[in-house]
Amino acid sequence: SDYQQRLLDHYERHPDFIAPDSRRNEVVAFVKGGLKDLSISRTTFDWGVSVPDDEDHVMYVWIDALTNYISALGYPNTEKGSKFDTYWPAALHVVGKDILRFHAVYWPAFLMAANLPLPKRIFAHGWWTKDGEKISKSLGNVIDPVELVETYGVDPTRFFLMSEVTFGNDGDFSDEKMIYKVNANLSNELGNLNQRILTLVFKNCDGAVPVEIGEFTKEDEELLATARSLRERTGKEIASQSIHKYVDHMISMVWDANKYIDVQAPWVLKKTDPERMKTVLYVLMEVMRHVAILYQPLMPTSSNVILDQLNVPKDERGFEHLEKEECKIQLGREISKPKAVFPRFEVPTAAVSAETVKA
């Protein structure tokens, strides 16, 4: 209770300390409602860490659990150069919304009592439901993550979970939503775009990046500028844990590239203006390099398959290589024969029938 006002002052001085805003408001309201003291030990059971010099008491479980954040860094060794000195305070705690109070009220109070710095930010994520219902063993609707990965693959599963819901809110899972999302954004848009680009290059440019290209047009420059700004735009979203917005930027970039290829129609330019075709294909390959590099945190395997097909060197796939002139798609470099990156999934018949009824 001695730390109630100090906590409120900290929340006021650091409005980004708790996120999302809805959770922050809940915590602030709870603390304003008045805090009571709690005992840091228990005597009603004997499992737990014993209190030194008193075998009748065990430590309150949250004292034990929360201090693991710093004891794992070697605390109380706080000497310069120690792990604690190097890594604390933590930049971000990501916790379930059901244990936010322990992390946003109790933990900061404990640290204040010990005169230790507080973590910089605490983010509470939501829960998943299944087909609109709470996931529980009694309902028999538990989602087996191993089965999910075996059915759809690791990268499509990661993509769906990070894009389908506003990170921090609750989200609903269904196989139908998963299939529609993966087929639309990955197979139809990203995968098909990659296949179209590299097939055209492989067939019409002797299996290599064109040796020479022409001057960029306004449309070329606009698309390349959008790709070059992608790192900054997605970086801002990650800094605020808006992972779904990160994905939105990526999806939008692929939409822009698909629109560009349809308008430029390099398959037509092959007959009417072969030199222009080469420039258009080069622009698209450079855009795909940006897209694949920036998709790596979400879909590492699939992104690297695309980079392999573009023949981007493995030591030039970091974010720091995006704008280095020597790391751009190199003229004359051979590419690999394109293969499908994302499979299409069939929607269950029952789901199709339900959609028909709704329509």
PDB file of N, CA, C and O in Angstrom, residues 292-319:
ATOM      1  N   ALA A 292      10.798 -10.260 -49.061  1.00  0.00           N
ATOM      2  CA  ALA A 292      11.255 -11.509 -48.466  1.00  0.00           C
ATOM      3  C   ALA A 292      12.137 -11.275 -47.244  1.00  0.00           C
ATOM      4  O   ALA A 292      12.017 -11.977 -46.232  1.00  0.00           O
ATOM      5  N   ILE A 293      13.012 -10.286 -47.304  1.00  0.00           N
ATOM      6  CA  ILE A 293      13.868  -9.985 -46.154  1.00  0.00           C
ATOM      7  C   ILE A 293      13.032  -9.537 -44.958  1.00  0.00           C
ATOM      8  O   ILE A 293      13.245  -9.980 -43.821  1.00  0.00           O
ATOM      9  N   LEU A 294      12.045  -8.690 -45.209  1.00  0.00           N
ATOM     10  CA  LEU A 294      11.236  -8.165 -44.109  1.00  0.00           C
ATOM     11  C   LEU A 294      10.184  -9.142 -43.610  1.00  0.00           C
ATOM     12  O   LEU A 294       9.641  -8.959 -42.517  1.00  0.00           O
ATOM     13  N   TYR A 295       9.896 -10.166 -44.383  1.00  0.00           N
ATOM     14  CA  TYR A 295       8.964 -11.198 -43.922  1.00  0.00           C
ATOM     15  C   TYR A 295       9.674 -12.251 -43.067  1.00  0.00           C
ATOM     16  O   TYR A 295       9.023 -13.114 -42.469  1.00  0.00           O
ATOM     17  N   GLN A 296      10.995 -12.222 -43.000  1.00  0.00           N
ATOM     18  CA  GLN A 296      11.731 -13.257 -42.282  1.00  0.00           C
ATOM     19  C   GLN A 296      11.332 -13.413 -40.813  1.00  0.00           C
ATOM     20  O   GLN A 296      11.236 -14.550 -40.326  1.00  0.00           O
ATOM     21  N   PRO A 297      11.086 -12.321 -40.058  1.00  0.00           N
ATOM     22  CA  PRO A 297      10.687 -12.518 -38.660  1.00  0.00           C
ATOM     23  C   PRO A 297       9.377 -13.286 -38.506  1.00  0.00           C
ATOM     24  O   PRO A 297       9.180 -13.975 -37.503  1.00  0.00           O
ATOM     25  N   LEU A 298       8.482 -13.161 -39.483  1.00  0.00           N
ATOM     26  CA  LEU A 298       7.194 -13.837 -39.410  1.00  0.00           C
ATOM     27  C   LEU A 298       7.223 -15.211 -40.071  1.00  0.00           C
ATOM     28  O   LEU A 298       6.631 -16.160 -39.572  1.00  0.00           O
ATOM     29  N   MET A 299       7.873 -15.309 -41.211  1.00  0.00           N
ATOM     30  CA  MET A 299       7.897 -16.561 -41.982  1.00  0.00           C
ATOM     31  C   MET A 299       9.327 -16.854 -42.429  1.00  0.00           C
ATOM     32  O   MET A 299       9.667 -16.682 -43.605  1.00  0.00           O
ATOM     33  N   PRO A 300      10.181 -17.266 -41.513  1.00  0.00           N
ATOM     34  CA  PRO A 300      11.607 -17.410 -41.842  1.00  0.00           C
ATOM     35  C   PRO A 300      11.905 -18.420 -42.939  1.00  0.00           C
ATOM     36  O   PRO A 300      12.714 -18.152 -43.830  1.00  0.00           O
ATOM     37  N   THR A 301      11.269 -19.569 -42.908  1.00  0.00           N
ATOM     38  CA  THR A 301      11.567 -20.601 -43.899  1.00  0.00           C
ATOM     39  C   THR A 301      11.108 -20.190 -45.291  1.00  0.00           C
ATOM     40  O   THR A 301      11.876 -20.247 -46.263  1.00  0.00           O
ATOM     41  N   SER A 302       9.858 -19.774 -45.407  1.00  0.00           N
ATOM     42  CA  SER A 302       9.300 -19.391 -46.709  1.00  0.00           C
ATOM     43  C   SER A 302      10.030 -18.188 -47.293  1.00  0.00           C
ATOM     44  O   SER A 302      10.294 -18.137 -48.503  1.00  0.00           O
ATOM     45  N   SER A 303      10.357 -17.230 -46.457  1.00  0.00           N
ATOM     46  CA  SER A 303      11.066 -16.042 -46.928  1.00  0.00           C
ATOM     47  C   SER A 303      12.424 -16.420 -47.507  1.00  0.00           C
ATOM     48  O   SER A 303      12.839 -15.880 -48.538  1.00  0.00           O
ATOM     49  N   ASN A 304      13.086 -17.343 -46.852  1.00  0.00           N
ATOM     50  CA  ASN A 304      14.408 -17.747 -47.337  1.00  0.00           C
ATOM     51  C   ASN A 304      14.326 -18.613 -48.585  1.00  0.00           C
ATOM     52  O   ASN A 304      15.263 -18.633 -49.386  1.00  0.00           O
ATOM     53  N   VAL A 305      13.210 -19.305 -48.779  1.00  0.00           N
ATOM     54  CA  VAL A 305      13.004 -20.022 -50.039  1.00  0.00           C
ATOM     55  C   VAL A 305      12.927 -19.013 -51.186  1.00  0.00           C
ATOM     56  O   VAL A 305      13.527 -19.205 -52.256  1.00  0.00           O
ATOM     57  N   ILE A 306      12.196 -17.923 -50.978  1.00  0.00           N
ATOM     58  CA  ILE A 306      12.099 -16.874 -52.000  1.00  0.00           C
ATOM     59  C   ILE A 306      13.462 -16.241 -52.246  1.00  0.00           C
ATOM     60  O   ILE A 306      13.875 -16.028 -53.391  1.00  0.00           O
ATOM     61  N   LEU A 307      14.193 -15.956 -51.182  1.00  0.00           N
ATOM     62  CA  LEU A 307      15.529 -15.368 -51.324  1.00  0.00           C
ATOM     63  C   LEU A 307      16.485 -16.332 -52.025  1.00  0.00           C
ATOM     64  O   LEU A 307      17.346 -15.909 -52.801  1.00  0.00           O
ATOM     65  N   ASP A 308      16.316 -17.619 -51.756  1.00  0.00           N
ATOM     66  CA  ASP A 308      17.120 -18.624 -52.470  1.00  0.00           C
ATOM     67  C   ASP A 308      16.824 -18.577 -53.964  1.00  0.00           C
ATOM     68  O   ASP A 308      17.741 -18.642 -54.796  1.00  0.00           O
ATOM     69  N   GLN A 309      15.538 -18.470 -54.313  1.00  0.00           N
ATOM     70  CA  GLN A 309      15.162 -18.449 -55.723  1.00  0.00           C
ATOM     71  C   GLN A 309      15.662 -17.180 -56.410  1.00  0.00           C
ATOM     72  O   GLN A 309      16.004 -17.204 -57.598  1.00  0.00           O
ATOM     73  N   LEU A 310      15.728 -16.085 -55.652  1.00  0.00           N
ATOM     74  CA  LEU A 310      16.290 -14.842 -56.186  1.00  0.00           C
ATOM     75  C   LEU A 310      17.820 -14.884 -56.200  1.00  0.00           C
ATOM     76  O   LEU A 310      18.463 -13.987 -56.748  1.00  0.00           O
ATOM     77  N   ASN A 311      18.374 -15.916 -55.569  1.00  0.00           N
ATOM     78  CA  ASN A 311      19.827 -16.083 -55.450  1.00  0.00           C
ATOM     79  C   ASN A 311      20.477 -14.932 -54.683  1.00  0.00           C
ATOM     80  O   ASN A 311      21.584 -14.491 -55.001  1.00  0.00           O
ATOM     81  N   VAL A 312      19.767 -14.466 -53.642  1.00  0.00           N
ATOM     82  CA  VAL A 312      20.341 -13.460 -52.740  1.00  0.00           C
ATOM     83  C   VAL A 312      21.305 -14.174 -51.795  1.00  0.00           C
ATOM     84  O   VAL A 312      20.908 -15.151 -51.129  1.00  0.00           O
ATOM     85  N   PRO A 313      22.562 -13.761 -51.716  1.00  0.00           N
ATOM     86  CA  PRO A 313      23.530 -14.438 -50.841  1.00  0.00           C
ATOM     87  C   PRO A 313      23.037 -14.534 -49.400  1.00  0.00           C
ATOM     88  O   PRO A 313      22.389 -13.604 -48.895  1.00  0.00           O
ATOM     89  N   LYS A 314      23.333 -15.626 -48.745  1.00  0.00           N
ATOM     90  CA  LYS A 314      22.843 -15.852 -47.380  1.00  0.00           C
ATOM     91  C   LYS A 314      23.379 -14.821 -46.390  1.00  0.00           C
ATOM     92  O   LYS A 314      22.743 -14.565 -45.367  1.00  0.00           O
ATOM     93  N   ASP A 315      24.527 -14.230 -46.692  1.00  0.00           N
ATOM     94  CA  ASP A 315      25.074 -13.226 -45.779  1.00  0.00           C
ATOM     95  C   ASP A 315      24.636 -11.812 -46.153  1.00  0.00           C
ATOM     96  O   ASP A 315      25.204 -10.835 -45.674  1.00  0.00           O
ATOM     97  N   GLU A 316      23.615 -11.697 -47.013  1.00  0.00           N
ATOM     98  CA  GLU A 316      23.079 -10.381 -47.390  1.00  0.00           C
ATOM     99  C   GLU A 316      21.568 -10.330 -47.188  1.00  0.00           C
ATOM    100  O   GLU A 316      20.849  -9.651 -47.918  1.00  0.00           O
ATOM    101  N   ARG A 317      21.092 -11.025 -46.151  1.00  0.00           N
ATOM    102  CA  ARG A 317      19.647 -11.115 -45.935  1.00  0.00           C
ATOM    103  C   ARG A 317      19.184 -10.405 -44.664  1.00  0.00           C
ATOM    104  O   ARG A 317      18.039 -10.557 -44.244  1.00  0.00           O
ATOM    105  N   GLY A 318      20.059  -9.642 -44.036  1.00  0.00           N
ATOM    106  CA  GLY A 318      19.681  -8.888 -42.846  1.00  0.00           C
ATOM    107  C   GLY A 318      19.038  -7.567 -43.221  1.00  0.00           C
ATOM    108  O   GLY A 318      19.175  -7.080 -44.352  1.00  0.00           O
ATOM    109  N   PHE A 319      18.333  -6.970 -42.268  1.00  0.00           N
ATOM    110  CA  PHE A 319      17.701  -5.668 -42.523  1.00  0.00           C
ATOM    111  C   PHE A 319      18.740  -4.625 -42.927  1.00  0.00           C
ATOM    112  O   PHE A 319      18.453  -3.720 -43.707  1.00  0.00           O
TER     113      PHE A 319
END
